[in-house]
Structures are given as C-alpha cells and as structure tokens.
N, CA and C atoms as an extended XYZ file, in Angstrom:
408
Properties=species:S:1:pos:R:3:atomname:S:1:resname:S:1:resid:I:1 pbc="F F F"
N       124.977      179.686      112.192 N   UNK     1
C       123.589      179.087      112.671 CA  UNK     1
C       122.684      180.181      112.535 C   UNK     1
N       121.565      180.022      111.909 N   UNK     2
C       120.518      181.173      111.942 CA  UNK     2
C       119.584      181.075      113.217 C   UNK     2
N       118.821      182.152      113.325 N   UNK     3
C       118.007      182.012      114.643 CA  UNK     3
C       116.981      181.069      114.536 C   UNK     3
N       116.440      180.887      113.315 N   UNK     4
C       115.430      179.812      112.969 CA  UNK     4
C       116.090      178.385      113.215 C   UNK     4
N       117.369      178.129      112.909 N   UNK     5
C       118.025      176.874      113.026 CA  UNK     5
C       118.229      176.769      114.745 C   UNK     5
N       118.762      177.788      115.257 N   UNK     6
C       118.763      177.823      116.701 CA  UNK     6
C       117.350      177.495      117.488 C   UNK     6
N       116.201      178.131      117.204 N   UNK     7
C       114.978      177.792      117.711 CA  UNK     7
C       114.611      176.514      117.417 C   UNK     7
N       114.841      175.894      116.218 N   UNK     8
C       114.283      174.475      116.154 CA  UNK     8
C       115.084      173.489      116.680 C   UNK     8
N       116.426      173.689      116.788 N   UNK     9
C       117.436      172.765      117.584 CA  UNK     9
C       116.859      172.656      119.241 C   UNK     9
N       116.735      174.093      119.690 N   UNK    10
C       116.340      174.115      121.106 CA  UNK    10
C       114.895      173.546      121.429 C   UNK    10
N       114.032      173.590      120.371 N   UNK    11
C       112.753      172.954      120.729 CA  UNK    11
C       112.806      171.507      120.559 C   UNK    11
N       113.719      170.911      119.710 N   UNK    12
C       113.998      169.612      119.718 CA  UNK    12
C       114.681      169.116      120.886 C   UNK    12
N       115.461      169.897      121.386 N   UNK    13
C       116.077      169.464      122.697 CA  UNK    13
C       115.087      169.465      123.928 C   UNK    13
N       114.306      170.375      123.923 N   UNK    14
C       113.245      170.542      124.919 CA  UNK    14
C       112.292      169.378      124.795 C   UNK    14
N       111.915      168.951      123.436 N   UNK    15
C       111.154      167.792      123.305 CA  UNK    15
C       111.648      166.465      123.839 C   UNK    15
N       112.797      166.484      123.565 N   UNK    16
C       113.692      165.114      123.948 CA  UNK    16
C       113.723      165.088      125.558 C   UNK    16
N       113.951      166.137      126.052 N   UNK    17
C       113.914      166.415      127.459 CA  UNK    17
C       112.468      165.779      128.064 C   UNK    17
N       111.457      166.314      127.534 N   UNK    18
C       110.282      165.852      128.083 CA  UNK    18
C       110.022      164.288      127.848 C   UNK    18
N       110.677      163.807      126.742 N   UNK    19
C       110.575      162.360      126.667 CA  UNK    19
C       110.992      161.496      127.490 C   UNK    19
N       112.626      162.064      127.806 N   UNK    20
C       113.399      161.425      128.669 CA  UNK    20
C       112.961      161.528      130.263 C   UNK    20
N       112.329      162.449      130.538 N   UNK    21
C       111.575      162.605      131.952 CA  UNK    21
C       110.579      161.755      132.051 C   UNK    21
N       109.717      161.804      130.927 N   UNK    22
C       108.517      160.663      131.024 CA  UNK    22
C       109.066      159.290      131.107 C   UNK    22
N       110.147      159.018      130.455 N   UNK    23
C       110.645      157.591      130.554 CA  UNK    23
C       111.124      157.279      132.043 C   UNK    23
N       111.761      158.112      132.491 N   UNK    24
C       112.246      158.149      134.075 CA  UNK    24
C       111.219      157.908      134.871 C   UNK    24
N       110.327      158.824      134.767 N   UNK    25
C       109.040      158.720      135.650 CA  UNK    25
C       108.280      157.580      135.601 C   UNK    25
N       108.231      156.983      134.507 N   UNK    26
C       107.622      155.494      134.219 CA  UNK    26
C       108.352      154.451      134.913 C   UNK    26
N       109.709      154.545      134.648 N   UNK    27
C       110.566      153.500      135.262 CA  UNK    27
C       110.449      153.599      136.832 C   UNK    27
N       110.540      154.829      137.206 N   UNK    28
C       110.461      154.946      138.818 CA  UNK    28
C       109.216      154.541      139.305 C   UNK    28
N       107.940      154.867      138.711 N   UNK    29
C       106.789      154.288      139.289 CA  UNK    29
C       106.677      152.825      139.250 C   UNK    29
N       107.470      152.313      138.102 N   UNK    30
C       107.237      150.643      138.112 CA  UNK    30
C       108.214      150.157      139.294 C   UNK    30
N       109.282      150.942      139.544 N   UNK    31
C       110.076      150.530      140.788 CA  UNK    31
C       109.388      150.559      141.931 C   UNK    31
N       108.755      151.607      142.130 N   UNK    32
C       107.848      151.938      143.425 CA  UNK    32
C       106.653      150.772      143.491 C   UNK    32
N       105.990      150.483      142.412 N   UNK    33
C       105.020      149.565      142.503 CA  UNK    33
C       105.640      148.148      142.811 C   UNK    33
N       106.745      147.813      142.167 N   UNK    34
C       107.431      146.567      142.402 CA  UNK    34
C       107.855      146.550      144.236 C   UNK    34
N       108.391      147.631      144.786 N   UNK    35
C       108.552      147.811      145.964 CA  UNK    35
C       107.453      147.579      146.860 C   UNK    35
N       106.395      148.205      146.383 N   UNK    36
C       105.003      148.225      147.259 CA  UNK    36
C       104.555      146.698      147.177 C   UNK    36
N       104.528      145.835      146.068 N   UNK    37
C       104.076      144.498      146.047 CA  UNK    37
C       105.022      143.784      147.068 C   UNK    37
N       106.335      143.910      146.942 N   UNK    38
C       107.144      143.039      147.951 CA  UNK    38
C       106.772      143.376      149.373 C   UNK    38
N       106.661      144.755      149.506 N   UNK    39
C       106.285      145.083      150.870 CA  UNK    39
C       104.876      144.622      151.244 C   UNK    39
N       103.802      144.578      150.445 N   UNK    40
C       102.439      144.126      150.803 CA  UNK    40
C       102.415      142.473      151.022 C   UNK    40
N       103.427      141.868      150.292 N   UNK    41
C       103.533      140.393      150.378 CA  UNK    41
C       104.156      139.963      151.574 C   UNK    41
N       104.858      140.908      152.174 N   UNK    42
C       105.562      140.369      153.534 CA  UNK    42
C       104.768      140.555      154.635 C   UNK    42
N       103.397      140.751      154.428 N   UNK    43
C       102.449      140.739      155.725 CA  UNK    43
C       102.139      142.104      156.364 C   UNK    43
N       102.130      143.202      155.435 N   UNK    44
C       101.873      144.575      156.031 CA  UNK    44
C       100.744      144.679      156.627 C   UNK    44
N       100.490      145.634      157.535 N   UNK    45
C        99.138      145.950      158.280 CA  UNK    45
C        98.206      146.343      157.149 C   UNK    45
N        98.275      146.733      156.001 N   UNK    46
C        97.301      146.859      154.954 CA  UNK    46
C        97.011      145.864      153.938 C   UNK    46
N        97.283      144.652      154.316 N   UNK    47
C        97.144      143.489      153.383 CA  UNK    47
C        95.868      143.311      153.053 C   UNK    47
N        94.793      143.459      154.079 N   UNK    48
C        93.411      143.138      153.693 CA  UNK    48
C        93.132      144.138      152.588 C   UNK    48
N        93.500      145.448      152.730 N   UNK    49
C        92.959      146.393      151.845 CA  UNK    49
C        93.607      146.140      150.233 C   UNK    49
N        94.767      145.378      150.353 N   UNK    50
C        95.419      145.325      148.882 CA  UNK    50
C        94.607      144.094      148.277 C   UNK    50
N        94.243      143.108      149.038 N   UNK    51
C        93.573      141.898      148.615 CA  UNK    51
C        92.176      141.967      148.256 C   UNK    51
N        91.493      143.141      148.582 N   UNK    52
C        89.933      143.295      148.443 CA  UNK    52
C        89.801      143.502      146.883 C   UNK    52
N        88.764      143.502      146.569 N   UNK    53
C        88.279      143.538      145.316 CA  UNK    53
C        88.180      145.104      145.045 C   UNK    53
N        89.254      145.825      144.217 N   UNK    54
C        89.072      147.240      143.720 CA  UNK    54
C        88.022      147.365      142.760 C   UNK    54
N        87.308      146.715      142.186 N   UNK    55
C        86.194      146.874      141.410 CA  UNK    55
C        84.909      147.153      142.015 C   UNK    55
N        84.842      146.884      143.322 N   UNK    56
C        83.602      147.114      144.228 CA  UNK    56
C        83.429      148.574      144.632 C   UNK    56
N        82.142      148.823      144.413 N   UNK    57
C        81.819      150.228      144.415 CA  UNK    57
C        81.089      150.509      146.012 C   UNK    57
N        81.387      151.796      146.436 N   UNK    58
C        80.751      152.040      147.767 CA  UNK    58
C        80.114      153.251      147.683 C   UNK    58
N        79.185      153.615      148.201 N   UNK    59
C        78.466      154.809      148.260 CA  UNK    59
C        78.593      155.497      149.508 C   UNK    59
N        78.608      156.768      149.342 N   UNK    60
C        78.605      157.647      150.563 CA  UNK    60
C        78.897      159.245      150.289 C   UNK    60
N        78.753      159.941      150.997 N   UNK    61
C        78.692      161.506      150.695 CA  UNK    61
C        80.156      161.853      150.344 C   UNK    61
N        80.335      163.073      149.761 N   UNK    62
C        81.568      163.728      149.261 CA  UNK    62
C        82.553      163.658      150.412 C   UNK    62
N        82.137      164.014      151.483 N   UNK    63
C        83.236      164.281      152.669 CA  UNK    63
C        83.797      162.795      153.059 C   UNK    63
N        82.780      161.642      152.984 N   UNK    64
C        83.157      160.521      153.458 CA  UNK    64
C        84.370      160.087      152.495 C   UNK    64
N        84.269      160.105      151.301 N   UNK    65
C        85.137      159.778      150.149 CA  UNK    65
C        86.505      160.566      150.550 C   UNK    65
N        86.234      161.882      150.604 N   UNK    66
C        87.602      162.751      151.037 CA  UNK    66
C        88.359      162.149      152.134 C   UNK    66
N        87.509      161.725      153.225 N   UNK    67
C        88.155      161.136      154.412 CA  UNK    67
C        89.018      159.812      154.114 C   UNK    67
N        88.146      158.981      153.430 N   UNK    68
C        88.847      157.689      152.987 CA  UNK    68
C        89.992      157.876      152.185 C   UNK    68
N        90.077      158.720      151.216 N   UNK    69
C        91.099      159.151      150.364 CA  UNK    69
C        92.261      159.520      151.068 C   UNK    69
N        92.135      160.411      151.961 N   UNK    70
C        93.068      160.952      153.015 CA  UNK    70
C        93.797      159.944      153.902 C   UNK    70
N        92.757      158.981      154.309 N   UNK    71
C        93.683      157.831      155.141 CA  UNK    71
C        94.208      156.961      154.160 C   UNK    71
N        93.774      156.677      152.964 N   UNK    72
C        94.395      155.839      152.095 CA  UNK    72
C        95.909      156.396      151.657 C   UNK    72
N        96.029      157.794      151.443 N   UNK    73
C        97.215      158.374      151.196 CA  UNK    73
C        98.281      158.115      152.063 C   UNK    73
N        97.922      158.171      153.521 N   UNK    74
C        98.906      157.939      154.537 CA  UNK    74
C        99.734      156.672      154.267 C   UNK    74
N        99.086      155.674      153.725 N   UNK    75
C        99.528      154.345      153.466 CA  UNK    75
C       100.390      154.181      152.198 C   UNK    75
N       100.326      155.232      151.268 N   UNK    76
C       100.916      155.156      149.858 CA  UNK    76
C       102.297      155.781      149.890 C   UNK    76
N       103.210      155.481      149.132 N   UNK    77
C       104.422      156.084      148.971 CA  UNK    77
C       104.254      157.483      148.512 C   UNK    77
N       105.387      158.147      148.672 N   UNK    78
C       105.217      159.649      148.490 CA  UNK    78
C       104.757      159.941      146.619 C   UNK    78
N       105.328      159.015      145.811 N   UNK    79
C       104.786      159.142      144.541 CA  UNK    79
C       103.756      158.082      144.291 C   UNK    79
N       102.664      157.968      143.687 N   UNK    80
C       101.773      157.038      143.445 CA  UNK    80
C       100.760      157.221      142.346 C   UNK    80
N       100.245      156.300      141.799 N   UNK    81
C        99.124      156.448      140.687 CA  UNK    81
C        97.835      156.444      141.110 C   UNK    81
N        96.775      156.850      140.433 N   UNK    82
C        95.602      156.605      140.866 CA  UNK    82
C        95.032      155.165      141.093 C   UNK    82
N        95.782      154.396      140.203 N   UNK    83
C        95.410      152.896      140.345 CA  UNK    83
C        95.910      152.325      141.688 C   UNK    83
N        97.130      153.030      142.268 N   UNK    84
C        97.627      152.441      143.511 CA  UNK    84
C        96.644      153.043      144.639 C   UNK    84
N        96.093      154.104      144.367 N   UNK    85
C        95.182      154.754      145.145 CA  UNK    85
C        93.755      153.972      145.347 C   UNK    85
N        93.360      153.599      144.349 N   UNK    86
C        92.116      152.692      144.295 CA  UNK    86
C        92.468      151.372      144.876 C   UNK    86
N        93.633      150.799      144.539 N   UNK    87
C        94.006      149.379      145.229 CA  UNK    87
C        94.034      149.707      146.861 C   UNK    87
N        94.563      150.871      147.230 N   UNK    88
C        94.681      150.914      148.657 CA  UNK    88
C        93.201      151.193      149.427 C   UNK    88
N        92.332      151.781      148.474 N   UNK    89
C        91.073      152.140      149.154 CA  UNK    89
C        90.344      150.818      149.462 C   UNK    89
N        90.627      149.979      148.336 N   UNK    90
C        89.905      148.590      148.453 CA  UNK    90
C        88.627      148.733      147.872 C   UNK    90
N        88.313      149.556      147.072 N   UNK    91
C        87.196      149.596      146.240 CA  UNK    91
C        87.484      150.897      145.249 C   UNK    91
N        86.667      150.749      144.093 N   UNK    92
C        86.791      151.783      143.044 CA  UNK    92
C        85.843      152.827      143.005 C   UNK    92
N        85.882      153.950      143.612 N   UNK    93
C        84.776      154.859      143.566 CA  UNK    93
C        84.510      155.372      142.215 C   UNK    93
N        83.497      156.087      141.937 N   UNK    94
C        83.169      156.638      140.810 CA  UNK    94
C        84.374      157.584      140.417 C   UNK    94
N        84.588      157.390      139.355 N   UNK    95
C        85.865      158.207      138.762 CA  UNK    95
C        85.860      159.741      138.750 C   UNK    95
N        84.567      160.185      138.528 N   UNK    96
C        84.531      161.746      138.940 CA  UNK    96
C        84.617      162.087      140.052 C   UNK    96
N        84.012      161.269      141.031 N   UNK    97
C        84.067      161.679      142.446 CA  UNK    97
C        85.547      161.597      142.969 C   UNK    97
N        86.213      160.326      142.528 N   UNK    98
C        87.657      160.275      142.953 CA  UNK    98
C        88.392      161.607      142.361 C   UNK    98
N        88.171      161.883      141.155 N   UNK    99
C        88.801      162.871      140.460 CA  UNK    99
C        88.600      164.282      141.372 C   UNK    99
N        87.376      164.388      141.972 N   UNK   100
C        86.962      165.864      142.570 CA  UNK   100
C        87.826      165.714      143.886 C   UNK   100
N        87.984      164.612      144.481 N   UNK   101
C        88.514      164.601      145.801 CA  UNK   101
C        89.965      164.819      145.642 C   UNK   101
N        90.634      164.261      144.660 N   UNK   102
C        91.927      164.296      144.253 CA  UNK   102
C        92.376      165.917      143.725 C   UNK   102
N        91.384      166.448      143.085 N   UNK   103
C        91.499      167.871      142.867 CA  UNK   103
C        91.432      168.654      144.073 C   UNK   103
N        90.531      168.604      145.110 N   UNK   104
C        90.597      169.244      146.217 CA  UNK   104
C        91.858      169.220      146.951 C   UNK   104
N        92.436      168.086      147.146 N   UNK   105
C        93.703      167.847      147.696 CA  UNK   105
C        94.765      168.633      146.910 C   UNK   105
N        94.620      168.688      145.717 N   UNK   106
C        95.680      169.244      144.849 CA  UNK   106
C        95.527      170.913      144.914 C   UNK   106
N        94.121      171.252      145.068 N   UNK   107
C        94.030      172.709      145.268 CA  UNK   107
C        94.396      173.211      146.601 C   UNK   107
N        94.323      172.242      147.727 N   UNK   108
C        94.973      172.375      149.077 CA  UNK   108
C        96.210      172.612      149.161 C   UNK   108
N        96.891      171.918      148.023 N   UNK   109
C        98.385      171.741      148.286 CA  UNK   109
C        99.047      170.612      148.684 C   UNK   109
N        98.060      169.786      149.161 N   UNK   110
C        98.452      168.304      149.564 CA  UNK   110
C        99.065      167.472      148.502 C   UNK   110
N        98.619      167.711      147.374 N   UNK   111
C        99.054      166.874      146.228 CA  UNK   111
C        99.701      167.639      145.126 C   UNK   111
N       100.581      167.090      144.213 N   UNK   112
C       100.905      167.552      143.123 CA  UNK   112
C       100.803      166.569      142.045 C   UNK   112
N       100.212      167.075      140.816 N   UNK   113
C       100.011      166.106      139.721 CA  UNK   113
C       101.569      165.953      138.891 C   UNK   113
N       101.882      164.818      138.847 N   UNK   114
C       103.216      164.624      138.049 CA  UNK   114
C       103.032      164.536      136.679 C   UNK   114
N       101.797      163.663      136.259 N   UNK   115
C       101.516      163.261      134.978 CA  UNK   115
C        99.988      162.896      134.942 C   UNK   115
N        99.304      163.474      134.008 N   UNK   116
C        98.025      163.336      133.874 CA  UNK   116
C        97.808      161.921      133.066 C   UNK   116
N        96.734      161.258      133.555 N   UNK   117
C        96.322      159.902      132.982 CA  UNK   117
C        95.985      160.222      131.532 C   UNK   117
N        96.415      159.287      130.793 N   UNK   118
C        95.755      159.116      129.300 CA  UNK   118
C        95.578      157.744      129.043 C   UNK   118
N        94.609      157.334      128.343 N   UNK   119
C        94.059      156.090      127.992 CA  UNK   119
C        94.163      155.104      129.265 C   UNK   119
N        94.963      154.319      129.086 N   UNK   120
C        95.131      153.288      130.049 CA  UNK   120
C        96.212      153.529      131.046 C   UNK   120
N        96.907      154.588      130.863 N   UNK   121
C        97.878      154.893      131.796 CA  UNK   121
C        97.383      155.882      132.825 C   UNK   121
N        97.509      155.464      134.160 N   UNK   122
C        96.800      156.312      135.238 CA  UNK   122
C        97.582      157.576      135.464 C   UNK   122
N        96.991      158.470      136.040 N   UNK   123
C        97.532      159.656      136.694 CA  UNK   123
C        98.600      159.368      137.703 C   UNK   123
N        99.710      160.094      137.699 N   UNK   124
C       100.805      160.010      138.799 CA  UNK   124
C       100.586      161.223      139.717 C   UNK   124
N       100.733      161.036      140.957 N   UNK   125
C       100.532      162.232      141.917 CA  UNK   125
C       102.002      162.211      142.930 C   UNK   125
N       102.169      163.116      143.513 N   UNK   126
C       103.148      163.240      144.501 CA  UNK   126
C       102.615      164.061      145.877 C   UNK   126
N       102.789      163.379      146.846 N   UNK   127
C       102.422      163.807      148.355 CA  UNK   127
C       103.240      165.148      148.331 C   UNK   127
N       102.916      166.207      149.016 N   UNK   128
C       103.659      167.538      149.327 CA  UNK   128
C       103.801      167.503      150.733 C   UNK   128
N       104.525      168.425      151.274 N   UNK   129
C       104.769      168.598      152.566 CA  UNK   129
C       103.489      169.076      153.385 C   UNK   129
N       102.456      169.541      152.687 N   UNK   130
C       101.250      169.990      153.295 CA  UNK   130
C       100.147      168.680      153.417 C   UNK   130
N       100.706      167.475      153.006 N   UNK   131
C        99.604      166.485      153.053 CA  UNK   131
C        99.623      166.050      154.422 C   UNK   131
N        98.581      165.349      154.832 N   UNK   132
C        98.334      164.833      156.102 CA  UNK   132
C        99.428      163.516      156.331 C   UNK   132
N        99.355      162.904      155.100 N   UNK   133
C       100.193      161.755      155.261 CA  UNK   133
C       101.714      162.047      155.082 C   UNK   133
N       102.604      161.087      155.471 N   UNK   134
C       104.024      161.476      155.502 CA  UNK   134
C       104.277      161.824      153.835 C   UNK   134
N       105.124      162.623      153.494 N   UNK   135
C       105.539      162.735      152.125 CA  UNK   135
C       106.435      161.510      151.548 C   UNK   135
N       107.079      160.984      152.515 N   UNK   136
C       107.863      159.748      151.999 CA  UNK   136
C       107.751      158.644      152.617 C   UNK   136
C-alpha cells in the first residue's frame, strides 16, 4: 500500500465516521423529541408553554431574552435543538437575537454546539456542567 492509498483510505474512513455520528445524533434527537412529547402530553408543569404559539414574537431587551432563554433551558433535556428551545420559550424571538443569546451561553461555557443548523435542520446543543439548568 502506498502512502497515497493509505491517506485516501484514512480520509474515507474519517468521512464515514462523521456520517455515522451524524446519523446517530439525528436518531438520538428524534428519540429525545418523542420522549419530550410523551412527557408533555402527560400533563407536565410546562404544558402551557408547549401549547402556546411559537410563532408569536415578543419584544424586550437583550438581557430579558437571555433570562428567558436561561429559564427555558432548565426545562429542556441535556441535548436539545433550537426548535425545542423556541417551543419551550412559547414564542419565536428574532433569529439573530436568539442566536446571540445562545452564542453568549456558549462563550460562557454553559452550552456546546453539537451540530450547526443548515437549511430546515435546526442547530443541536448540549448543556454543560456550567449551565444553570441541570445537564441531564
């Protein structure tokens, strides 16, 4: 085997690993969403927030959105999507404002990005040990 063949095969394996991990993460997120749906339908304390209109916009200062996002994070599972967060908020904040709030939490070490959103696929996040909400 030549060095070039080795490098090509190694790259193929790395690409396959990335694809496999992405499939596993997608399946895991689907399971979490299904569990969350069952939990919410059982009459959980956040039932009102889940049934409210997530398209509704609210106005407020930057700190106010940060506070609402942090409070919503406490009610979300350890791994969640940006779509889950908007649903838990009960309204859909301006995308750039929400992105800035999440970026600040990431910079503070409270969140880690598992997968960036693309197209219709929302970004996936994981709470860390430094988050105010429980990580699990």
